PDB file of C-alpha atoms in Angstrom:
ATOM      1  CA  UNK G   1    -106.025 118.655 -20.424  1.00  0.00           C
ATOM      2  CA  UNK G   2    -106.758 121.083 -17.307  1.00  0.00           C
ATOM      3  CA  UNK G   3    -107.932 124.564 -17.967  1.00  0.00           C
ATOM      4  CA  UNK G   4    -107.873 127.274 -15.323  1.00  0.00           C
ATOM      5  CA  UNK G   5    -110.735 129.321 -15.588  1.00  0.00           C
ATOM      6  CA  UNK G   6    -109.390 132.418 -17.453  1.00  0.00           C
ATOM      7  CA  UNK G   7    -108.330 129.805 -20.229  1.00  0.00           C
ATOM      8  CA  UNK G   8    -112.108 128.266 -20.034  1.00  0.00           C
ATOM      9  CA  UNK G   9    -113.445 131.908 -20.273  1.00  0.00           C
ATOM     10  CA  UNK G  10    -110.944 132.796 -23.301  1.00  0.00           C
ATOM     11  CA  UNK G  11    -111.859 129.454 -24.699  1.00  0.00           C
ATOM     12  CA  UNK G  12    -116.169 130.553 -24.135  1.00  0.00           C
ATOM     13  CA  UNK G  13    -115.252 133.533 -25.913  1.00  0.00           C
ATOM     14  CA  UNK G  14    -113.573 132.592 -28.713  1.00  0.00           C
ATOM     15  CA  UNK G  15    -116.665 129.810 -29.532  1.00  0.00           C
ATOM     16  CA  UNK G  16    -119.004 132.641 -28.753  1.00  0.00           C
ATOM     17  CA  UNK G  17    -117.043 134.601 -31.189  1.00  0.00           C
ATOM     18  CA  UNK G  18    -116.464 132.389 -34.177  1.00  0.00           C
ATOM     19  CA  UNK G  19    -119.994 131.558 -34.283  1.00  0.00           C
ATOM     20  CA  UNK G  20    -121.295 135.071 -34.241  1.00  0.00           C
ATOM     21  CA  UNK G  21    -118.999 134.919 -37.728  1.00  0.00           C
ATOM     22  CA  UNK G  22    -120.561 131.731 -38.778  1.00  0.00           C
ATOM     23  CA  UNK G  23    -124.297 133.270 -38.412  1.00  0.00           C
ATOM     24  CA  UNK G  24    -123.408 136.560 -40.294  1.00  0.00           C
ATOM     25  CA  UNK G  25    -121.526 135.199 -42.918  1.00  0.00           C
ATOM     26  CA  UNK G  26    -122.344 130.934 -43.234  1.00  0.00           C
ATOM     27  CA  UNK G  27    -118.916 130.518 -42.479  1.00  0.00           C
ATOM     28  CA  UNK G  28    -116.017 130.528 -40.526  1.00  0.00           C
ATOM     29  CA  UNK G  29    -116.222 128.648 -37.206  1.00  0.00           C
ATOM     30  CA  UNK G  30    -113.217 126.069 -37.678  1.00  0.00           C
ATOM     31  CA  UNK G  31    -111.434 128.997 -39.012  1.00  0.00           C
ATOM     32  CA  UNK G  32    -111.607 131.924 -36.423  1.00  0.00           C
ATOM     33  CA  UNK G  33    -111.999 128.822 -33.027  1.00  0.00           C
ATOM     34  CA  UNK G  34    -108.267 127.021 -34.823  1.00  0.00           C
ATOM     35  CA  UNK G  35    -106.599 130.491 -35.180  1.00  0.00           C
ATOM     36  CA  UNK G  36    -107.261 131.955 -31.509  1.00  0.00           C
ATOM     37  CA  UNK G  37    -107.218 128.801 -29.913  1.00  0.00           C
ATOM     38  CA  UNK G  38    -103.759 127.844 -31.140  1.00  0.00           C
ATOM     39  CA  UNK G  39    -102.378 131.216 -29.404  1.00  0.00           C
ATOM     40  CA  UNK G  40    -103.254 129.225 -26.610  1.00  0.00           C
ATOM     41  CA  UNK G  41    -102.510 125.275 -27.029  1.00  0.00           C
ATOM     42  CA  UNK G  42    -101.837 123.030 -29.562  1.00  0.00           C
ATOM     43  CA  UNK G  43    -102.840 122.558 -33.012  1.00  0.00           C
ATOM     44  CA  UNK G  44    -103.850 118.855 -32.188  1.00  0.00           C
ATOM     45  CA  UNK G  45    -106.163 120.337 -28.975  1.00  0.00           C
ATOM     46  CA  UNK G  46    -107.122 123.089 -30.453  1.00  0.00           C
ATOM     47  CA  UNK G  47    -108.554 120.828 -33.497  1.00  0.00           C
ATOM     48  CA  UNK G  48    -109.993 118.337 -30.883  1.00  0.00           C
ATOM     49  CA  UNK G  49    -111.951 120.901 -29.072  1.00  0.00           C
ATOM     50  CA  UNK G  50    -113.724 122.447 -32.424  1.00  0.00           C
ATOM     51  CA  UNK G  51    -114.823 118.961 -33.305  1.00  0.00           C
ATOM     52  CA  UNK G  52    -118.409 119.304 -31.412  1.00  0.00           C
ATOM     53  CA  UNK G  53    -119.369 122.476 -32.084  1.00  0.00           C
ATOM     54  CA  UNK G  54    -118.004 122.178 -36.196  1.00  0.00           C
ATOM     55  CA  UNK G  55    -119.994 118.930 -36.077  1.00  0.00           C
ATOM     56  CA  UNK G  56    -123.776 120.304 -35.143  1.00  0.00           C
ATOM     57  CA  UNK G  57    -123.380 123.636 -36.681  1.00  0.00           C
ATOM     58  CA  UNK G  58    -122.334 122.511 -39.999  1.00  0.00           C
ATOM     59  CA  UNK G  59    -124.955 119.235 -39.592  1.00  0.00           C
ATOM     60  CA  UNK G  60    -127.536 121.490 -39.439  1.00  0.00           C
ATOM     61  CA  UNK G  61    -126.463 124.257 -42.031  1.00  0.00           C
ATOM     62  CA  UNK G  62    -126.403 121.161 -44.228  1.00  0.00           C
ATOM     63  CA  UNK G  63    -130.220 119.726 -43.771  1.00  0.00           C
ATOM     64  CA  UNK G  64    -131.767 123.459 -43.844  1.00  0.00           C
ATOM     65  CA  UNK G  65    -130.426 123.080 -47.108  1.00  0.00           C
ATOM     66  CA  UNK G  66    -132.981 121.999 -50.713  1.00  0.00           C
ATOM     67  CA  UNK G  67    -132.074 118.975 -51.631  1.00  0.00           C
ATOM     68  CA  UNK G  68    -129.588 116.809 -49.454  1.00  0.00           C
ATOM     69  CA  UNK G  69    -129.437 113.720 -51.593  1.00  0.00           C
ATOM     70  CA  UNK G  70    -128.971 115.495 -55.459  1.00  0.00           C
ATOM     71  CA  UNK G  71    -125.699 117.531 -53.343  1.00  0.00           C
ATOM     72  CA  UNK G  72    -124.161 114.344 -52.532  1.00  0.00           C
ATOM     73  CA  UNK G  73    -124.536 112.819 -55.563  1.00  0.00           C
ATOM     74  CA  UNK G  74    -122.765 115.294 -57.217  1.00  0.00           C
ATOM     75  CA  UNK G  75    -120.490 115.963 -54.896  1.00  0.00           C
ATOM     76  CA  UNK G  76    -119.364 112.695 -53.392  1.00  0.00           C
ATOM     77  CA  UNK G  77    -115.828 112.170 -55.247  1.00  0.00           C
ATOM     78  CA  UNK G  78    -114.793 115.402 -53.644  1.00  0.00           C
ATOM     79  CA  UNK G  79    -115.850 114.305 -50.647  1.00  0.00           C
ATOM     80  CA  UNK G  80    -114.454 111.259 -50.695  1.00  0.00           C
ATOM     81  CA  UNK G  81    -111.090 112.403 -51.010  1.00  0.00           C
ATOM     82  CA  UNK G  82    -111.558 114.900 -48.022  1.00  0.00           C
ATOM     83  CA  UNK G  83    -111.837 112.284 -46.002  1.00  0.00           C
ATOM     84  CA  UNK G  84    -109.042 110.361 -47.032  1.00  0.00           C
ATOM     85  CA  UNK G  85    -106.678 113.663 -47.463  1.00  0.00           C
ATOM     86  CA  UNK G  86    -107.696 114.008 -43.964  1.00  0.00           C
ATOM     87  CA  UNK G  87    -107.219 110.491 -42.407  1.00  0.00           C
ATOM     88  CA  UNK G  88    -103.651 110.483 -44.303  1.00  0.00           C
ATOM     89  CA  UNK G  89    -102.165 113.650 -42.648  1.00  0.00           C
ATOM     90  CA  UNK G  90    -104.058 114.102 -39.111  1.00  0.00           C
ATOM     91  CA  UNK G  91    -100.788 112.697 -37.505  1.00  0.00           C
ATOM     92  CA  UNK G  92     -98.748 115.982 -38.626  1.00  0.00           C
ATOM     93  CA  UNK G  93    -100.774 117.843 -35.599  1.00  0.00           C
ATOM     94  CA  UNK G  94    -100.076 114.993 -33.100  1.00  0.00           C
ATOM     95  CA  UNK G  95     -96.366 113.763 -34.268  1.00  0.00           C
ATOM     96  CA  UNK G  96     -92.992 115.387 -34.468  1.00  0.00           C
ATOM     97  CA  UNK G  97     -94.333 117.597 -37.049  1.00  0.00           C
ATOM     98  CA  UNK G  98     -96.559 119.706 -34.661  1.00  0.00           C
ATOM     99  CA  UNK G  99     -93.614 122.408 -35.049  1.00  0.00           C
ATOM    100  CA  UNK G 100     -94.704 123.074 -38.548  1.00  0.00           C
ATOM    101  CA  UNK G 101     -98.533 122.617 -37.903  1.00  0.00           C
ATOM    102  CA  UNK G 102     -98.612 126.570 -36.417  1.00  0.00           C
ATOM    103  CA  UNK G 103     -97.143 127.825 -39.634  1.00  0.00           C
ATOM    104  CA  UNK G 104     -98.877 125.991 -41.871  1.00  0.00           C
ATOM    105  CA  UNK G 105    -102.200 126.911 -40.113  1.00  0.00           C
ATOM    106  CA  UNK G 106    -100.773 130.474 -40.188  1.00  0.00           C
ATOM    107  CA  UNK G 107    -100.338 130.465 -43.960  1.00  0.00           C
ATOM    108  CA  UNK G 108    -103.525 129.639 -44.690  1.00  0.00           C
ATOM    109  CA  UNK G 109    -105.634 131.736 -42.645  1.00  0.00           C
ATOM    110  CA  UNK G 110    -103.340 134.423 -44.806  1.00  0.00           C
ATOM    111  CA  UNK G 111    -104.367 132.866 -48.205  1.00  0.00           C
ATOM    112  CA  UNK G 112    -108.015 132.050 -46.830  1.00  0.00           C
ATOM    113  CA  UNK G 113    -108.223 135.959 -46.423  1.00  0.00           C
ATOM    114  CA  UNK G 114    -106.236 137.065 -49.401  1.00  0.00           C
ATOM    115  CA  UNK G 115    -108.991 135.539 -51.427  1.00  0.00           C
ATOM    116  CA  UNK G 116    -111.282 136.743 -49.626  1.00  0.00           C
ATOM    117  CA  UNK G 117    -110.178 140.267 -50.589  1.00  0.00           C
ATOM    118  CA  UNK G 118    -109.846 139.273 -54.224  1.00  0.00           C
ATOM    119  CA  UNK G 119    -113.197 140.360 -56.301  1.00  0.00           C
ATOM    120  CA  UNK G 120    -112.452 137.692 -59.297  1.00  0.00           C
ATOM    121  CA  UNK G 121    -115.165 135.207 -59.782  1.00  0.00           C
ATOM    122  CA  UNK G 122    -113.829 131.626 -61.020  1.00  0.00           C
ATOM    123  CA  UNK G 123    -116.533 129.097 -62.973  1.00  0.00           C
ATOM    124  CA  UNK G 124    -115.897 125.828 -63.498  1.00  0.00           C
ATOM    125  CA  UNK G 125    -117.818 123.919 -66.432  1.00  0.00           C
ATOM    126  CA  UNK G 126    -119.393 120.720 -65.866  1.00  0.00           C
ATOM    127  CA  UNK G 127    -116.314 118.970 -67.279  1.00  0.00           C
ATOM    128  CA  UNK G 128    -113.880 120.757 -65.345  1.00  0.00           C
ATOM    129  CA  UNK G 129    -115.711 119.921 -62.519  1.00  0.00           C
ATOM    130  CA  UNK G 130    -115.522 116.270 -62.973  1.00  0.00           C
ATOM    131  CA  UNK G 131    -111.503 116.515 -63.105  1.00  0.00           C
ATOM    132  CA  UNK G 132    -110.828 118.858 -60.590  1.00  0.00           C
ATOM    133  CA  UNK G 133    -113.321 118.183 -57.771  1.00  0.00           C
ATOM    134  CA  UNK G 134    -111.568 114.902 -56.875  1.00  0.00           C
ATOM    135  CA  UNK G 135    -108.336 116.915 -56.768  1.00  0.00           C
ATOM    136  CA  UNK G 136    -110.066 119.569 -54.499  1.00  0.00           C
ATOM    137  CA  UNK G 137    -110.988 117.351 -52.354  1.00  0.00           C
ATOM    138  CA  UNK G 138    -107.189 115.399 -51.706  1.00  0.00           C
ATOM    139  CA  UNK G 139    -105.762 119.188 -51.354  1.00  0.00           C
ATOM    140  CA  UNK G 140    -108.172 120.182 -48.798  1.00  0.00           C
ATOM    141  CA  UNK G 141    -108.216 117.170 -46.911  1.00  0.00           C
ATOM    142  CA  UNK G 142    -104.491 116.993 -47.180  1.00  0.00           C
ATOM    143  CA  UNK G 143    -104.468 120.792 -45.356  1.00  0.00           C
ATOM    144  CA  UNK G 144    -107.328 119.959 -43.167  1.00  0.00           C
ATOM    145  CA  UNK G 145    -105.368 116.788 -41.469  1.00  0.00           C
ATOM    146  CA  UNK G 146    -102.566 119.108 -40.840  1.00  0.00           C
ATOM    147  CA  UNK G 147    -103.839 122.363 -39.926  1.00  0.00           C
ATOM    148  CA  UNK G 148    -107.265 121.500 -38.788  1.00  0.00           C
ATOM    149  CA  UNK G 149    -108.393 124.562 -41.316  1.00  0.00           C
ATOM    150  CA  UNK G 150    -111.551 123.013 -43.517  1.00  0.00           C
ATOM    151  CA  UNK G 151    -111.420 126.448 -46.527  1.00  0.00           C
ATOM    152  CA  UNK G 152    -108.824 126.001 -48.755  1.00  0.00           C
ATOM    153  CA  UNK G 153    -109.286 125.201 -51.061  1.00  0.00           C
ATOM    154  CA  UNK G 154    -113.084 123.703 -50.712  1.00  0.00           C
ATOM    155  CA  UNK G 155    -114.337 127.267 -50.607  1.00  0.00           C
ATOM    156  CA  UNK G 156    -113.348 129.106 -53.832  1.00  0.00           C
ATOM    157  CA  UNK G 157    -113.936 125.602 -55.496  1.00  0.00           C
ATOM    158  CA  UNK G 158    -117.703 125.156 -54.774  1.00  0.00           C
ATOM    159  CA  UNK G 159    -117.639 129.387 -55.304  1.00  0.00           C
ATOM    160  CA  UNK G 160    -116.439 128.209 -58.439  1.00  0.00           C
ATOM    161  CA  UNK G 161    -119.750 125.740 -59.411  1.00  0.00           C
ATOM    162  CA  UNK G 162    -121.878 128.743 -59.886  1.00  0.00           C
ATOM    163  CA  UNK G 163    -124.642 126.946 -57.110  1.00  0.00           C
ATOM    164  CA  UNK G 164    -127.799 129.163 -56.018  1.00  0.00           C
ATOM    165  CA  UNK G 165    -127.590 130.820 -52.881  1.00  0.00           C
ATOM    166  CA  UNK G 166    -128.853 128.246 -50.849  1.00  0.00           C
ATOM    167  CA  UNK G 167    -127.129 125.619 -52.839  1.00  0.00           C
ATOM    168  CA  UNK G 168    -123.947 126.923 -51.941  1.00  0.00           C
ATOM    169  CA  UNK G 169    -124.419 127.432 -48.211  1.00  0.00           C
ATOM    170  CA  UNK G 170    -125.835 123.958 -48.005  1.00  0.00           C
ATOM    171  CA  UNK G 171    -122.466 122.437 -50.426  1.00  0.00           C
ATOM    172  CA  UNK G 172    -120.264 124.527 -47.293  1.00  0.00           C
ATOM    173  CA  UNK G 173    -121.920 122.595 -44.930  1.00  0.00           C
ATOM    174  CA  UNK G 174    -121.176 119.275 -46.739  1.00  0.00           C
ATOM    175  CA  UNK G 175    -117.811 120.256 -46.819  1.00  0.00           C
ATOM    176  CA  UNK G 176    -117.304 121.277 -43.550  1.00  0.00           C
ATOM    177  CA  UNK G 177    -119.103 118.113 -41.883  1.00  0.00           C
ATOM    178  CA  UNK G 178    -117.021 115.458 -43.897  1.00  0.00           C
ATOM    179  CA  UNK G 179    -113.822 117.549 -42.980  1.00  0.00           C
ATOM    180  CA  UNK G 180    -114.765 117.287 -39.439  1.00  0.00           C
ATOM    181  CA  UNK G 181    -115.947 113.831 -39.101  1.00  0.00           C
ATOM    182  CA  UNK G 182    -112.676 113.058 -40.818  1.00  0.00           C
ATOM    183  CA  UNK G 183    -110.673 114.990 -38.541  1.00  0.00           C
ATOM    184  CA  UNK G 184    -112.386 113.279 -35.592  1.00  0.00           C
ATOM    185  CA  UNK G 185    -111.678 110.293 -36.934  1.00  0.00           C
ATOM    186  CA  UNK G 186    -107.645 111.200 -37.807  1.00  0.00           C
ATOM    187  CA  UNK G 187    -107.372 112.623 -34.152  1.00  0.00           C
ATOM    188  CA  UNK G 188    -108.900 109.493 -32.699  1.00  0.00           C
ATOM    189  CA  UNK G 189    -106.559 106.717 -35.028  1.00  0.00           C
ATOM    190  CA  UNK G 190    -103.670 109.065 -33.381  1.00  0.00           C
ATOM    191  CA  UNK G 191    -104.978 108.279 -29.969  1.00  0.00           C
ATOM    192  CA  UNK G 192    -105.052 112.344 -29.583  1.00  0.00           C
ATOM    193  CA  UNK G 193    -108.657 112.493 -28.681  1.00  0.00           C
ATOM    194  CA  UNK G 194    -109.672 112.142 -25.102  1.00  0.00           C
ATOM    195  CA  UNK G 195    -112.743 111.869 -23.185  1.00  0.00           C
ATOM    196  CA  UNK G 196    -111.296 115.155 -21.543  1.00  0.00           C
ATOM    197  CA  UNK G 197    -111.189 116.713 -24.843  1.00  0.00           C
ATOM    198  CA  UNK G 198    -114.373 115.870 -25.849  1.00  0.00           C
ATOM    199  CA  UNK G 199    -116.845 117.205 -22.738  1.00  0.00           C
ATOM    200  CA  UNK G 200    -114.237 120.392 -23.101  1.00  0.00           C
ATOM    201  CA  UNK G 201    -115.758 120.737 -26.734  1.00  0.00           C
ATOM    202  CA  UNK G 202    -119.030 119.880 -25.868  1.00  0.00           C
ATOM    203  CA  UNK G 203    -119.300 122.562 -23.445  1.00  0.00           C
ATOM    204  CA  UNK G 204    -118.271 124.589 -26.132  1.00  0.00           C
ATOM    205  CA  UNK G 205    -121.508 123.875 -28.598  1.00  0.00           C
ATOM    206  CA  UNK G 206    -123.226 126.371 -26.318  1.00  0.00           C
ATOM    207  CA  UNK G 207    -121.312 129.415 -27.088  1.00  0.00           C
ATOM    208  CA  UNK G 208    -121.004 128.758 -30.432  1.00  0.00           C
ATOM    209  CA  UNK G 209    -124.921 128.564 -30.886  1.00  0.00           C
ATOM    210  CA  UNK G 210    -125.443 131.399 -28.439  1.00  0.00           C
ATOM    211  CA  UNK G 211    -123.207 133.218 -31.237  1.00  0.00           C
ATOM    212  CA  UNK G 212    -124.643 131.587 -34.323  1.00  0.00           C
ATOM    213  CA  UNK G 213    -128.311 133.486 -32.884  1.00  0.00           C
ATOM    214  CA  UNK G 214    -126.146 136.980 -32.181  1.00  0.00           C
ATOM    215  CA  UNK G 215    -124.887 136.849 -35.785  1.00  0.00           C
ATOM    216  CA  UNK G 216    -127.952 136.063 -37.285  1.00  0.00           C
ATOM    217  CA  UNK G 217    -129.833 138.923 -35.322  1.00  0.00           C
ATOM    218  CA  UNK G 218    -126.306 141.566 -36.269  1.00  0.00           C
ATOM    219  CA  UNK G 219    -126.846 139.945 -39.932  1.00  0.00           C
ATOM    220  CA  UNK G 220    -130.369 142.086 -40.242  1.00  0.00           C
ATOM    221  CA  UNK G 221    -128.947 145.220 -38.708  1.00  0.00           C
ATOM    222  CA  UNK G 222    -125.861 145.078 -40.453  1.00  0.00           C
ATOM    223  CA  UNK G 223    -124.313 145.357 -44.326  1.00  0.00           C
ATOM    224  CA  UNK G 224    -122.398 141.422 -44.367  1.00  0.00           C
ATOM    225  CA  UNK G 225    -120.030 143.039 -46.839  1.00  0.00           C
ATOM    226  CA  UNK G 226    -118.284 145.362 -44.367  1.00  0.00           C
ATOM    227  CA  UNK G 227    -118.957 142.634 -42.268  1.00  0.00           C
ATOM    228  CA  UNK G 228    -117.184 140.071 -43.977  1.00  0.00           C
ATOM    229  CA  UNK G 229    -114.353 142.634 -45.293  1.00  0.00           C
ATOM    230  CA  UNK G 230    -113.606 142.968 -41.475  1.00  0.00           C
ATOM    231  CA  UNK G 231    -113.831 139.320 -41.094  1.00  0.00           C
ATOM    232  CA  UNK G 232    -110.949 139.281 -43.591  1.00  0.00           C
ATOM    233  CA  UNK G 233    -108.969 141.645 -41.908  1.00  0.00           C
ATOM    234  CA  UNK G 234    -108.982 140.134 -38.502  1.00  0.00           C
ATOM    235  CA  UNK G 235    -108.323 136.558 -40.365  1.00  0.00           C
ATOM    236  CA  UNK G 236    -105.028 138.613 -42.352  1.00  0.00           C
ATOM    237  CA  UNK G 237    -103.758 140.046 -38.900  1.00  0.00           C
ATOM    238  CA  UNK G 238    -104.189 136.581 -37.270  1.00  0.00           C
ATOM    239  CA  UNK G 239    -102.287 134.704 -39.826  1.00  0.00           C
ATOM    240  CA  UNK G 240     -99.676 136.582 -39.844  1.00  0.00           C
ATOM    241  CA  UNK G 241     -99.087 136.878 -36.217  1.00  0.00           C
ATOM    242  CA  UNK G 242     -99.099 133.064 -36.076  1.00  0.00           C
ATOM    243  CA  UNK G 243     -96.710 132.729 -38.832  1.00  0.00           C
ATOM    244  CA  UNK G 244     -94.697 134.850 -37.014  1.00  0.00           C
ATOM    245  CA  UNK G 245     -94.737 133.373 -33.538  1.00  0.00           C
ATOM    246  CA  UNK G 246     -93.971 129.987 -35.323  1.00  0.00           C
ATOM    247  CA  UNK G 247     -91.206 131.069 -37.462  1.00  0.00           C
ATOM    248  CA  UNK G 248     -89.917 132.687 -33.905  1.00  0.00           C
TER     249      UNK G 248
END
């Protein structure tokens, strides 16, 4: 893959961008780099070229955390099945399926923000947790492998577990890591993962930490909820325009 240096400058950007998101709100990355990047390639590069800077942001969201080891004990069926959700449909963004990968991706930026608008709180008890969070993790790896989109529905679901604060941020970052070792490792059984790729995403870490810093300086000067009901917004508009151009 060649980029011409308005595309590497758009691509900069949008990094820059999403992680500016990430350090305001503790999330968001995957989900604002997938939905401008695929106005520009393919789902499958567009997924490829996240992969570094998903990997060290959400690495180290998830050891600032409490307590690393009493997370993944509780958590590990879920995450199981994230990775193999993910490993089972990473081929719909390389295959003769990529027609429906836009859409798809499309769709759930527009549910990822609907709920985002939607004030009702959801708690799970310990027993429902047990049952569902197996099932949680299948659907979201299922929509990561073919969207490259980590949040739905991993995001209202550990909402859902009532964690602390910290907790919480540090579950996301669980999430988020397993989805995108997964994905690496989908892309890479599909042969869709290049050295080219790779240094292209690794040049990308840098804007996204440059923006991670910038939203965690606007994140004392702003409110996050206006914010994050912007965030929203943008994510609405952007789902719908991709929808759109894929239906088209």
């Amino acid at each position: 893959m060649t980029l011409t240096l308005p595309e590497i400058l758009a691509l900069l950007g949008i990094f820059m961008l999403a992680g500016t998101v990430k350090g305001v709100i503790g999330l968001g990355l995957p989900t604002v780099s997938m939905g401008l990047l695929s106005l520009l390639m393919s789902p499958a590069q567009a997924a490829a070229l996240l992969l570094m800077p998903s990997l060290v942001t959400n690495f180290w969201q998830l050891f600032t955390g409490p307590d690393v080891r009493a997370l993944c004990r509780r958590l590990w069926p879920m995450m199981a099945c994230v990775a193999m959700g993910t490993m089972l449909t990473t081929g719909t963004l390389t295959t003769g399926q990529n027609r429906l990968a836009p859409i798809a991706l499309g769709v759930c930026l527009v549910v990822y923000a609907l709920l985002g608008f939607s004030r009702f709180q959801w708690r799970l008890s310990p027993r429902a947790e047990r049952r569902l969070g197996p099932l949680c993790g299948v659907l979201t790896g299922l929509i990561t492998g073919a969207t490259g989109v980590f949040v739905i529905p991993a995001v209202p679901y550990l909402n859902a577990l009532g964690l602390a604060r910290d907790d919480l941020v540090q579950a996301l970052g669980l999430s988020f890591t397993v989805s995108t070792l997964a994905l690496a490792a989908g892309l890479a059984w599909q042969h869709a993962l290049p050295g080219a790729l790779l240094g292209t995403s690794l040049l990308a870490l840098l804007p996204a930490l440059v923006g991670m810093w910038l939203g965690s300086v606007l994140r004392r000067h702003c409110r996050p909820a206006v914010f994050r009901r912007c965030f929203f917004i943008g994510l609405l508009v952007l789902g719908i325009e991709i929808v759109w151009n894929g239906i088209n």
